[in-house]
Coordinates of C-alpha atoms in Angstrom, one line a residue:
X1 CA 0.0 0.0 0.0
X2 CA 2.8 2.4 0.8
X3 CA 4.5 1.7 -2.5
X4 CA 1.2 2.3 -4.4
X5 CA 0.5 5.6 -2.6
X6 CA 4.2 6.7 -3.1
X7 CA 3.7 6.0 -6.8
X8 CA 0.6 8.1 -7.0
X9 CA 2.3 10.9 -5.1
X10 CA 5.7 11.0 -6.8
X11 CA 5.6 8.6 -9.8
X12 CA 5.3 11.4 -12.4
X13 CA 8.1 13.4 -11.0
X14 CA 10.5 10.4 -10.7
X15 CA 9.7 9.3 -14.3
X16 CA 10.2 12.8 -15.6
X17 CA 13.3 13.9 -13.6
X18 CA 15.0 10.5 -13.1
X19 CA 16.7 11.8 -9.9
X20 CA 20.2 10.6 -8.8
X21 CA 19.4 8.2 -6.0
X22 CA 21.5 5.9 -3.9
X23 CA 21.7 2.3 -5.2
X24 CA 19.4 0.8 -2.5
X25 CA 17.0 3.7 -2.7
X26 CA 16.9 3.7 -6.5
X27 CA 16.0 0.0 -6.7
X28 CA 13.1 0.5 -4.2
X29 CA 11.8 3.7 -5.7
X30 CA 11.6 2.2 -9.3
X31 CA 10.0 -0.9 -7.8
X32 CA 7.3 1.3 -6.3
X33 CA 6.8 3.1 -9.6
X34 CA 5.9 -0.3 -11.1
X35 CA 3.3 -1.2 -8.4
X36 CA -0.2 -2.1 -9.7
X37 CA -3.6 -1.6 -8.1
X38 CA -3.9 -5.3 -7.3
X39 CA -5.0 -6.1 -3.7
X40 CA -5.2 -2.4 -2.7
X41 CA -8.9 -2.9 -1.7
X42 CA -7.8 -5.9 0.4
X43 CA -5.3 -3.8 2.2
X44 CA -7.9 -1.2 3.1
X45 CA -9.9 -4.0 4.7
X46 CA -6.9 -5.1 6.7
X47 CA -6.6 -1.6 8.1
X48 CA -10.2 -1.5 9.1
X49 CA -10.1 -5.0 10.7
X50 CA -6.9 -4.4 12.6
X51 CA -8.1 -1.1 14.0
X52 CA -11.3 -2.8 15.2
X53 CA -9.5 -5.8 16.6
X54 CA -6.9 -3.8 18.6
X55 CA -9.6 -1.4 19.8
X56 CA -11.5 -4.4 21.3
X57 CA -8.3 -5.8 22.7
X58 CA -7.2 -2.5 24.5
X59 CA -10.5 -0.8 25.3
X60 CA -10.6 2.8 26.3
X61 CA -7.5 3.0 28.5
X62 CA -5.5 -0.1 27.6
X63 CA -1.9 0.0 26.5
X64 CA 0.1 -2.3 24.2
X65 CA 3.8 -2.6 25.0
X66 CA 6.2 -3.6 22.3
X67 CA 9.9 -3.1 21.5
X68 CA 10.2 0.0 19.3
X69 CA 12.8 -1.9 17.1
X70 CA 14.3 -5.4 17.6
X71 CA 17.7 -4.2 18.8
X72 CA 20.2 -1.4 19.0
X73 CA 21.0 0.7 15.9
X74 CA 23.0 -1.2 13.2
X75 CA 26.5 -0.1 12.3
X76 CA 27.2 2.3 9.5
X77 CA 27.9 0.6 6.2
X78 CA 26.8 -2.8 7.5
X79 CA 26.4 -5.4 4.8
X80 CA 22.8 -5.2 3.5
X81 CA 22.2 -9.0 3.8
X82 CA 23.0 -8.9 7.5
X83 CA 20.2 -6.3 7.9
X84 CA 17.6 -8.4 6.2
X85 CA 16.4 -10.3 9.3
X86 CA 16.6 -7.1 11.4
X87 CA 14.5 -5.1 9.0
X88 CA 11.9 -7.9 8.7
X89 CA 11.5 -8.0 12.5
X90 CA 11.5 -4.2 12.7
X91 CA 8.7 -3.7 10.2
X92 CA 6.6 -6.4 11.8
X93 CA 6.7 -4.2 15.0
X94 CA 6.3 -0.9 13.2
X95 CA 3.4 -2.0 11.1
X96 CA 1.2 -2.5 14.2
X97 CA 0.6 1.3 14.7
X98 CA 1.2 2.0 11.1
X99 CA -1.7 -0.2 9.8
X100 CA -4.1 0.4 12.8
X101 CA -3.5 4.1 12.9
X102 CA -3.0 3.9 16.7
X103 CA -0.8 6.4 18.5
X104 CA 2.6 5.2 19.6
X105 CA 5.4 6.6 21.8
X106 CA 9.0 5.4 22.0
X107 CA 10.5 5.6 25.4
X108 CA 14.3 5.5 25.9
X109 CA 15.6 3.0 28.4
X110 CA 19.2 4.1 28.7
X111 CA 22.2 2.3 27.4
X112 CA 23.1 -1.4 27.0
X113 CA 26.7 -2.1 25.9
X114 CA 26.9 1.7 25.3
X115 CA 24.1 1.5 22.8
X116 CA 20.5 3.0 23.2
X117 CA 17.6 0.7 23.8
X118 CA 13.9 1.6 23.9
X119 CA 10.3 0.3 24.5
X120 CA 7.1 1.6 22.9
X121 CA 3.6 2.1 24.2
X122 CA 0.5 2.1 21.9
X123 CA -3.0 3.3 22.6
X124 CA -6.1 3.3 20.5
X125 CA -6.8 5.9 17.9
X126 CA -7.7 9.2 19.5
X127 CA -6.0 8.5 22.9
X128 CA -3.0 10.7 22.2
X129 CA -3.5 12.9 25.3
X130 CA -3.9 9.9 27.6
X131 CA -0.7 8.3 26.2
X132 CA 1.3 11.6 26.6
X133 CA 0.1 11.9 30.2
X134 CA 1.0 8.3 30.9
X135 CA 4.5 8.7 29.6
X136 CA 5.1 11.7 31.7
X137 CA 3.7 9.9 34.8
X138 CA 5.9 6.9 34.1
X139 CA 9.1 8.9 33.6
X140 CA 10.5 9.0 37.2
X141 CA 9.8 5.3 37.9
X142 CA 11.4 4.2 34.7
X143 CA 14.4 6.6 35.2
X144 CA 15.0 5.1 38.6
X145 CA 14.9 1.6 37.3
X146 CA 17.3 2.5 34.5
X147 CA 19.8 4.1 36.9
X148 CA 19.7 1.0 39.2
X149 CA 20.2 -1.2 36.1
X150 CA 23.1 0.8 34.8
X151 CA 24.8 0.9 38.3
X152 CA 24.8 -2.9 38.2
X153 CA 25.9 -2.9 34.5
X154 CA 22.7 -4.6 33.4
X155 CA 20.1 -3.1 31.1
X156 CA 16.6 -2.7 32.4
X157 CA 15.0 -6.1 31.5
X158 CA 12.1 -6.1 29.1
X159 CA 10.2 -8.0 31.7
X160 CA 10.7 -5.3 34.3
X161 CA 9.8 -2.6 31.8
X162 CA 6.7 -4.4 30.9
X163 CA 5.9 -4.9 34.6
X164 CA 6.1 -1.1 35.3
X165 CA 4.1 -0.2 32.2
X166 CA 1.4 -2.8 33.0
X167 CA 1.0 -1.5 36.5
X168 CA 0.8 2.1 35.4
X169 CA -1.6 1.2 32.5
X170 CA -3.9 -0.4 35.1
X171 CA -3.2 2.4 37.6
X172 CA -1.9 5.5 35.9
X173 CA -2.5 7.7 38.9
X174 CA -0.5 5.4 41.3
X175 CA -3.8 4.4 42.9
X176 CA -3.9 7.7 44.7
X177 CA -7.3 9.0 43.9
X178 CA -10.8 8.0 45.1
X179 CA -12.6 10.5 42.8
X180 CA -11.4 12.9 40.2
X181 CA -13.1 16.2 39.6
X182 CA -12.1 19.8 39.1
X183 CA -12.9 22.7 41.6
X184 CA -11.5 25.9 40.3
X185 CA -10.9 29.2 42.1
X186 CA -12.7 32.3 41.0
X187 CA -11.7 34.4 38.0
X188 CA -9.4 36.7 40.1
X189 CA -7.1 33.7 41.0
X190 CA -4.1 35.2 39.1
X191 CA -3.7 37.7 41.9
X192 CA -3.7 35.1 44.7
X193 CA -0.8 33.3 46.5
X194 CA -1.7 29.8 45.2
X195 CA -2.5 30.8 41.7
X196 CA -1.7 28.0 39.2
X197 CA -1.2 25.3 41.8
X198 CA -3.2 22.0 41.8
X199 CA -4.1 20.0 44.9
X200 CA -5.8 16.9 46.1
X201 CA -7.9 16.3 49.2
X202 CA -7.9 13.3 51.6
X203 CA -11.3 11.6 51.6
X204 CA -11.9 12.8 55.1
X205 CA -12.7 16.4 54.2
X206 CA -16.1 17.6 53.3
X207 CA -16.4 18.7 49.6
X208 CA -19.7 20.3 48.7
X209 CA -21.8 17.9 46.7
X210 CA -19.6 14.8 47.3
X211 CA -19.9 12.0 49.9
X212 CA -17.0 12.1 52.3
X213 CA -16.0 8.4 52.3
X214 CA -13.7 8.1 55.3
X215 CA -11.9 5.2 53.5
X216 CA -14.8 2.8 53.9
X217 CA -17.6 1.9 51.5
X218 CA -20.1 1.3 54.3
X219 CA -19.4 4.8 55.7
X220 CA -20.0 6.3 52.2
X221 CA -23.2 4.2 51.8
X222 CA -24.7 5.4 55.1
X223 CA -23.8 9.1 54.7
X224 CA -25.2 11.8 52.5
X225 CA -23.2 14.1 50.2
X226 CA -21.7 17.1 52.0
X227 CA -23.7 20.3 51.7
X228 CA -20.7 22.6 52.4
X229 CA -17.0 22.8 52.0
X230 CA -14.5 22.1 54.8
X231 CA -12.9 25.5 55.8
X232 CA -9.4 24.2 55.0
X233 CA -10.4 23.2 51.5
X234 CA -12.3 26.4 51.0
X235 CA -9.2 28.4 52.2
X236 CA -6.8 27.0 49.5
X237 CA -9.5 27.3 46.8
X238 CA -9.9 31.0 47.8
X239 CA -6.1 31.2 47.8
X240 CA -6.2 30.5 44.0
X241 CA -5.5 26.7 43.9
X242 CA -7.4 24.2 41.8
X243 CA -8.6 20.9 43.3
X244 CA -8.4 17.8 41.1
X245 CA -10.1 15.2 43.4
X246 CA -10.1 13.2 46.6
X247 CA -7.5 10.7 47.6
X248 CA -7.4 7.2 49.1
X249 CA -6.9 6.8 52.9
X250 CA -6.7 4.1 55.5
X251 CA -10.1 2.9 56.7
X252 CA -11.6 5.3 59.3
X253 CA -8.1 6.9 59.5
X254 CA -7.2 4.1 61.9
X255 CA -3.4 3.7 62.4
X256 CA -1.0 1.5 64.3
X257 CA -0.9 2.8 67.8
X258 CA 1.5 1.4 70.4
X259 CA -0.2 0.5 73.6
X260 CA 1.4 0.8 77.0
X261 CA 4.0 -1.8 77.9
X262 CA 1.4 -3.8 79.9
X263 CA 2.1 -7.3 81.0
X264 CA 5.4 -7.3 79.1
X265 CA 3.7 -7.3 75.8
X266 CA 3.4 -4.9 72.9
X267 CA 0.0 -4.3 71.3
X268 CA -0.7 -2.3 68.2
X269 CA -3.8 -0.6 66.8
X270 CA -4.6 0.4 63.3
X271 CA -2.3 0.7 60.2
X272 CA 0.5 3.1 59.2
X273 CA 0.9 1.1 56.0
X274 CA -1.5 3.2 53.9
X275 CA -3.2 0.0 52.9
X276 CA -7.0 -0.3 52.3
X277 CA -8.7 -3.6 51.5
X278 CA -11.5 -1.9 49.6
X279 CA -9.7 0.6 47.5
X280 CA -6.2 -0.8 47.3
X281 CA -2.8 0.5 48.4
X282 CA -1.5 3.6 46.6
X283 CA 1.9 2.9 45.0
X284 CA 4.8 4.6 46.7
X285 CA 6.4 6.6 43.8
X286 CA 9.8 6.7 45.6
X287 CA 9.9 3.0 46.4
X288 CA 7.2 1.0 44.6
X289 CA 7.8 -2.2 46.6
X290 CA 7.4 -0.4 49.9
X291 CA 4.4 0.9 51.8
X292 CA 3.4 4.5 51.1
X293 CA 2.5 5.2 54.7
X294 CA -0.9 6.2 56.1
X295 CA -3.5 7.2 56.8
X296 CA -3.1 10.0 54.3
X297 CA -1.5 7.6 51.8
X298 CA -3.2 8.9 48.6
X299 CA -2.5 12.5 49.4
X300 CA 1.2 11.8 49.9
X301 CA 1.5 9.6 46.8
X302 CA -0.3 12.3 44.6
X303 CA 2.4 14.8 45.6
X304 CA 5.3 12.4 45.4
X305 CA 4.2 11.2 41.9
X306 CA 3.9 14.8 40.7
X307 CA 0.2 14.5 40.0
X308 CA -0.5 17.6 42.0
X309 CA 1.6 20.5 43.5
X310 CA 0.3 20.0 47.1
X311 CA -2.3 18.0 49.0
X312 CA -4.3 18.1 52.2
X313 CA -4.2 15.3 54.7
X314 CA -4.9 14.9 58.4
X315 CA -2.4 14.0 61.1
X316 CA -3.6 12.5 64.4
X317 CA -0.8 10.1 65.3
X318 CA 1.5 10.6 62.3
X319 CA -0.7 10.4 59.2
X320 CA 1.0 13.3 57.4
X321 CA 4.5 12.9 58.8
X322 CA 4.9 9.1 58.1
X323 CA 3.8 9.1 54.5
X324 CA 5.8 12.3 53.8
X325 CA 8.9 10.5 55.0
X326 CA 8.2 7.3 53.1
X327 CA 7.4 9.1 49.8
X328 CA 10.4 11.5 50.0
X329 CA 8.4 14.7 50.2
X330 CA 7.8 17.5 52.7
X331 CA 4.9 17.0 55.2
X332 CA 3.7 19.6 57.8
X333 CA 1.7 18.9 61.0
X334 CA 0.7 22.3 62.3
X335 CA 0.3 23.3 66.0
X336 CA -2.8 21.5 67.4
X337 CA -5.8 23.8 66.8
X338 CA -4.0 26.2 64.5
X339 CA -6.0 25.1 61.4
X340 CA -9.7 24.5 61.6
X341 CA -10.8 20.9 61.5
X342 CA -14.4 21.8 60.9
X343 CA -15.8 19.7 58.0
X344 CA -13.3 17.0 58.7
X345 CA -14.4 13.7 60.1
X346 CA -12.9 13.5 63.6
X347 CA -10.6 10.7 64.7
X348 CA -9.5 12.0 68.1
X349 CA -10.0 15.7 68.7
X350 CA -7.3 16.0 71.3
X351 CA -4.7 15.2 68.5
X352 CA -6.4 15.8 65.1
X353 CA -4.8 18.3 62.8
X354 CA -5.1 19.4 59.2
X355 CA -1.7 18.9 57.6
X356 CA -0.3 19.3 54.1
X357 CA 2.3 17.8 51.7
X358 CA 4.5 19.4 49.0
X359 CA 7.6 18.6 47.0
X360 CA 8.9 22.1 47.4
X361 CA 9.4 24.0 50.7
X362 CA 8.3 27.3 49.1
X363 CA 5.0 25.8 48.1
X364 CA 4.8 24.2 51.6
X365 CA 5.2 27.7 53.1
X366 CA 2.7 29.4 50.8
X367 CA 0.1 26.8 51.5
X368 CA 0.8 27.1 55.2
X369 CA 0.4 30.8 55.3
X370 CA -3.0 30.5 53.6
X371 CA -4.2 27.8 55.9
X372 CA -2.8 29.5 59.0
X373 CA -3.8 33.0 57.9
X374 CA -0.3 34.3 58.4
X375 CA 1.3 37.3 56.8
X376 CA 4.6 37.0 54.9
X377 CA 7.4 37.6 57.4
X378 CA 11.2 37.4 57.4
X379 CA 13.1 34.5 58.9
X380 CA 13.9 34.7 62.6
X381 CA 17.2 33.0 63.3
X382 CA 16.8 29.9 65.5
X383 CA 18.1 30.4 69.0
X384 CA 19.1 26.7 69.3
X385 CA 18.9 23.4 67.5
X386 CA 18.6 20.6 70.0
X387 CA 19.8 17.2 68.8
X388 CA 18.5 14.5 71.2
X389 CA 21.1 11.7 70.8
X390 CA 18.8 9.0 72.3
X391 CA 16.2 9.7 69.6
X392 CA 18.6 9.4 66.8
X393 CA 19.9 6.1 68.2
X394 CA 16.4 4.7 67.5
X395 CA 17.0 5.1 63.8
X396 CA 18.5 2.4 61.6
X397 CA 19.7 5.0 59.1
X398 CA 23.3 6.1 59.5
X399 CA 23.8 9.3 61.5
X400 CA 25.8 10.9 58.7
X401 CA 22.7 10.6 56.4
X402 CA 20.4 12.2 59.0
X403 CA 22.0 14.1 61.8
X404 CA 25.1 15.3 60.1
X405 CA 23.3 16.6 57.0
X406 CA 21.1 18.8 59.2
X407 CA 23.8 19.9 61.6
X408 CA 26.2 20.9 58.8
X409 CA 23.5 22.9 57.2
X410 CA 22.5 24.7 60.4
X411 CA 26.2 25.4 61.2
X412 CA 26.8 26.9 57.7
X413 CA 23.8 29.2 58.0
X414 CA 23.6 30.1 61.7
X415 CA 26.9 29.0 63.3
X416 CA 28.0 26.0 65.3
X417 CA 27.0 27.6 68.6
X418 CA 23.3 27.1 67.8
X419 CA 23.7 23.3 67.9
X420 CA 23.2 21.6 71.2
X421 CA 22.9 17.9 72.2
X422 CA 20.6 16.4 74.8
X423 CA 19.0 13.2 76.1
X424 CA 15.3 13.8 75.5
X425 CA 14.1 10.7 77.3
X426 CA 15.6 11.7 80.6
X427 CA 14.3 15.2 80.2
X428 CA 10.8 14.1 79.6
X429 CA 10.9 11.6 82.4
X430 CA 12.0 14.2 84.9
X431 CA 9.6 16.9 83.8
X432 CA 6.4 15.0 83.0
X433 CA 5.5 13.3 86.3
X434 CA 2.2 12.0 85.2
X435 CA 4.0 9.6 82.8
X436 CA 4.7 7.3 85.7
X437 CA 1.2 5.9 85.2
X438 CA 2.2 4.6 81.8
X439 CA 5.7 3.3 82.3
X440 CA 6.0 -0.5 82.7
X441 CA 8.9 -1.6 84.8
X442 CA 9.3 -4.8 82.8
X443 CA 10.2 -3.1 79.6
X444 CA 12.5 -0.3 80.6
X445 CA 15.6 -2.2 79.5
X446 CA 14.4 -3.0 75.9
X447 CA 17.2 -1.6 73.8
X448 CA 15.0 -0.3 71.0
X449 CA 12.9 1.8 73.3
X450 CA 13.1 5.0 75.3
X451 CA 10.8 4.3 78.3
X452 CA 9.5 7.8 78.8
X453 CA 8.7 8.2 75.1
X454 CA 7.1 4.8 75.0
X455 CA 4.9 5.9 77.8
X456 CA 4.0 9.0 75.8
X457 CA 2.8 6.9 73.0
X458 CA 0.8 4.8 75.5
X459 CA -1.0 7.8 76.8
X460 CA -1.6 9.1 73.3
X461 CA -3.0 5.8 72.2
X462 CA -5.4 5.5 75.1
X463 CA -6.9 8.9 74.7
X464 CA -7.2 8.4 70.9
X465 CA -9.1 5.2 71.4
X466 CA -11.4 6.7 73.9
X467 CA -12.2 9.7 71.7
X468 CA -12.6 7.4 68.6
X469 CA -15.1 5.5 70.6
X470 CA -17.0 8.7 71.5
X471 CA -17.0 9.8 67.9
X472 CA -17.8 6.6 66.1
X473 CA -18.8 3.9 68.6
X474 CA -22.5 4.2 67.9
X475 CA -22.1 4.0 64.1
X476 CA -19.8 1.1 64.3
X477 CA -22.1 -0.8 66.7
X478 CA -25.2 -0.2 64.6
X479 CA -23.7 -0.7 61.0
X480 CA -21.1 -3.3 61.8
X481 CA -19.0 -2.1 58.8
X482 CA -16.9 -4.4 56.6
X483 CA -13.4 -3.6 57.8
X484 CA -10.0 -5.0 57.0
X485 CA -9.1 -7.8 59.5
X486 CA -6.4 -5.8 61.4
X487 CA -8.5 -2.6 61.4
X488 CA -11.7 -4.5 62.5
X489 CA -9.9 -5.9 65.6
X490 CA -8.5 -2.6 66.7
X491 CA -11.8 -0.7 66.0
X492 CA -13.8 -3.1 68.2
X493 CA -11.1 -2.9 70.9
X494 CA -11.4 0.9 70.8
X495 CA -15.2 0.6 71.2
X496 CA -14.6 -1.3 74.5
X497 CA -12.3 1.4 75.9
X498 CA -13.2 2.7 79.4
X499 CA -12.6 6.2 80.8
X500 CA -9.9 4.9 83.2
X501 CA -6.8 7.1 83.2
X502 CA -8.3 9.6 80.7
X503 CA -7.8 12.5 83.1
X504 CA -4.1 11.4 83.5
X505 CA -3.7 11.5 79.7
X506 CA -4.8 15.2 79.7
X507 CA -2.3 15.9 82.5
X508 CA 0.4 14.3 80.4
X509 CA -0.5 16.6 77.5
X510 CA -0.3 19.7 79.7
X511 CA 2.9 18.8 81.4
X512 CA 4.7 17.8 78.2
X513 CA 3.8 21.0 76.4
X514 CA 5.1 23.1 79.3
X515 CA 8.3 21.0 79.6
X516 CA 9.1 21.3 75.9
X517 CA 8.3 25.0 75.8
X518 CA 10.8 25.5 78.6
X519 CA 13.4 23.4 76.8
X520 CA 13.1 25.1 73.4
X521 CA 12.2 28.7 74.3
X522 CA 10.7 31.1 71.7
X523 CA 12.8 30.2 68.7
X524 CA 14.4 26.8 69.6
X525 CA 14.0 23.8 67.3
X526 CA 14.1 20.1 68.2
X527 CA 15.4 17.7 65.6
X528 CA 14.4 14.1 65.5
X529 CA 14.1 11.3 62.9
X530 CA 10.6 11.4 61.4
X531 CA 10.5 7.6 61.6
X532 CA 13.2 5.1 62.7
X533 CA 14.1 3.9 59.2
X534 CA 13.1 3.5 55.6
X535 CA 9.6 2.4 54.6
X536 CA 8.9 -1.3 55.3
X537 CA 8.2 -3.6 52.4
X538 CA 4.7 -4.3 51.2
X539 CA 3.0 -7.2 53.0
X540 CA 5.8 -7.5 55.5
X541 CA 4.9 -9.9 58.4
X542 CA 3.5 -7.8 61.2
X543 CA 5.7 -9.5 63.8
X544 CA 8.8 -8.2 62.0
X545 CA 7.5 -4.7 62.3
X546 CA 7.1 -4.7 66.1
X547 CA 10.3 -3.0 67.1
X548 CA 10.1 -0.5 64.2
X549 CA 6.5 0.5 65.1
X550 CA 7.4 0.9 68.7
X551 CA 10.2 3.2 67.9
X552 CA 8.1 5.1 65.3
X553 CA 5.4 6.0 67.8
X554 CA 7.9 7.0 70.5
X555 CA 9.1 9.6 68.0
X556 CA 5.7 10.6 66.6
X557 CA 4.1 11.0 70.0
X558 CA 6.4 14.0 70.9
X559 CA 4.5 16.5 68.7
X560 CA 1.3 14.5 69.0
X561 CA 1.0 14.8 72.8
X562 CA 2.6 18.3 73.1
X563 CA 0.6 19.8 70.2
X564 CA 3.8 21.3 68.8
X565 CA 4.2 21.9 65.1
X566 CA 6.5 19.5 63.1
X567 CA 7.8 19.3 59.6
X568 CA 9.3 16.2 57.9
X569 CA 12.1 17.1 55.6
X570 CA 13.3 14.7 52.8
X571 CA 17.0 13.9 52.8
X572 CA 17.3 12.1 49.5
X573 CA 17.9 8.4 49.3
X574 CA 20.1 5.9 51.2
X575 CA 20.4 2.4 49.7
X576 CA 17.8 3.7 47.1
X577 CA 15.2 4.3 49.9
X578 CA 14.0 7.6 51.2
X579 CA 15.2 9.0 54.5
X580 CA 13.9 12.1 56.4
X581 CA 14.5 14.2 59.4
X582 CA 12.0 16.3 61.4
X583 CA 12.1 19.7 63.1
X584 CA 9.7 20.6 65.9
X585 CA 8.9 24.1 67.3
X586 CA 6.8 25.2 70.1
X587 CA 3.0 25.5 69.8
X588 CA 2.1 28.6 67.7
X589 CA 5.5 28.8 66.0
X590 CA 4.3 27.4 62.6
X591 CA 5.3 30.5 60.6
X592 CA 8.8 30.5 62.0
X593 CA 9.2 26.8 61.3
X594 CA 7.9 27.1 57.7
X595 CA 10.4 30.0 57.0
X596 CA 13.2 28.0 58.6
X597 CA 12.6 25.0 56.4
X598 CA 12.5 27.1 53.3
X599 CA 15.8 28.9 54.3
X600 CA 17.5 25.6 55.1
X601 CA 16.4 23.9 51.8
X602 CA 19.2 24.8 49.4
X603 CA 22.0 24.0 52.0
X604 CA 20.4 20.7 53.0
X605 CA 19.9 19.8 49.3
X606 CA 23.6 20.5 48.6
X607 CA 24.7 18.4 51.6
X608 CA 22.4 15.6 50.6
X609 CA 23.8 15.6 47.0
X610 CA 27.3 15.5 48.4
X611 CA 26.4 12.6 50.7
X612 CA 24.8 10.6 47.8
X613 CA 27.9 11.1 45.6
X614 CA 30.2 9.9 48.3
X615 CA 28.0 6.9 49.1
X616 CA 28.0 5.6 45.5

């Protein structure tokens, strides 16, 4: 067919001019000029039939993965006979899009033996925009695989390339979204601080006209659509940002909570995995074989995968800080009560906060100033950076990849005299007397725990369970929702929680806030690991996570119980997995902390890049 149409287009010119052509080209051109009309109608039928067949095969958003060509580029001046088999295979592949009229994109996969290799994706006729978006979304994941492959001197295998593409074809948004829709700011948005930014919202916030699903289909089924907008969502819309949808979350925002060390046993409640048996587990864009963290899993993944510029989540026991760390992005938990939680389904009001995620600290700061209703202000120099050595000993990541990066950056910008070291566990034990009711003598010597911080997480967990019961006990008892097995057990355990020691929990909160306020002063900052190591693997056996989770909630309870603001800062990759550090400032110092993170960013980024170079 190509030869016949070439003849119709150029036959008269070739016959008249008899152009000087290369020997191979000349032979093929004159062969085309001699083409007859025989079988041309049959070819048109082949085109129609192939398009219909492949459309049925792929459907609306299906993808076909093929090699672009059957190998690397042949050498110059290679003998024509040696190219015959290569060309035959090549045109077998190239004819698929050519004859069907489907769109096709060739994606580079780096080098193998110093020669380029590629894979192609095809989508049905008219799906060009979908295919272009998919390629952009896939880019970082493929790039990471290529870099890993080239480090080990192996090309990215075709099987692995197909695996990535298949997953993204099934799940082009990394499984982050519950519902996609567009909510735009008013026409004057170009004058607003968040103009041009997109965001996603955890499925715990009321969005006018949409059912707030709370991560569970039974909840969605038994609740009507919201008739108003949560103030936090409305604030960023009025700030000029555009919402693109709601995101997946853990069922009922229930997380892993460490109980007290009672009877020499550890017990846990909920899930920080970010897994949801009904809606699936969003794919961690920074480490696809690792958990994304929860319960604001979809919101973190949407930012980490560059699907939105920022997102809103909630943080009760760590639901912004943990997924931010696991997905390699910034996550901010504000001072308790600083951002309105109206229009947000409550988990435990003594700890609930509206938090947010961003890849860039400037955007993190801009979003924060809108939500916190803060004016733009200049940085106030930190009076001290306290580095609690006992907290960093809980982390499995090397200190030079966490502590030293931060310390070097602070010393460069503010001087070495700002950095001070402390043992936080001892300070908390001495200054929060009500914790004695939550410390178990039998577990003081466990090497992976700080007893006073373990007691903090015990108090936090007890009060959370009690408030969860008050908020949702009646609904759970009446509806008996279909919950994941771990979540179900913990939810029903919460429903049975008594009021014993609840007053003591409130005393712990008051004492800890006062103690840490005295420790830090007006512009002091406390540095801790966000979590005690990289994200665990998907489907890891729960018993293997016991020590990790215990350490995690010892760290997370510091801001949770005190109500201080905390930001998780990404520190690049170590062993190809994300690591992070957190900064805490006293209650009400959110603007100061946001400015500090933005100021530190370039220096920390430089130190991180240097550390990654030396670790290669």
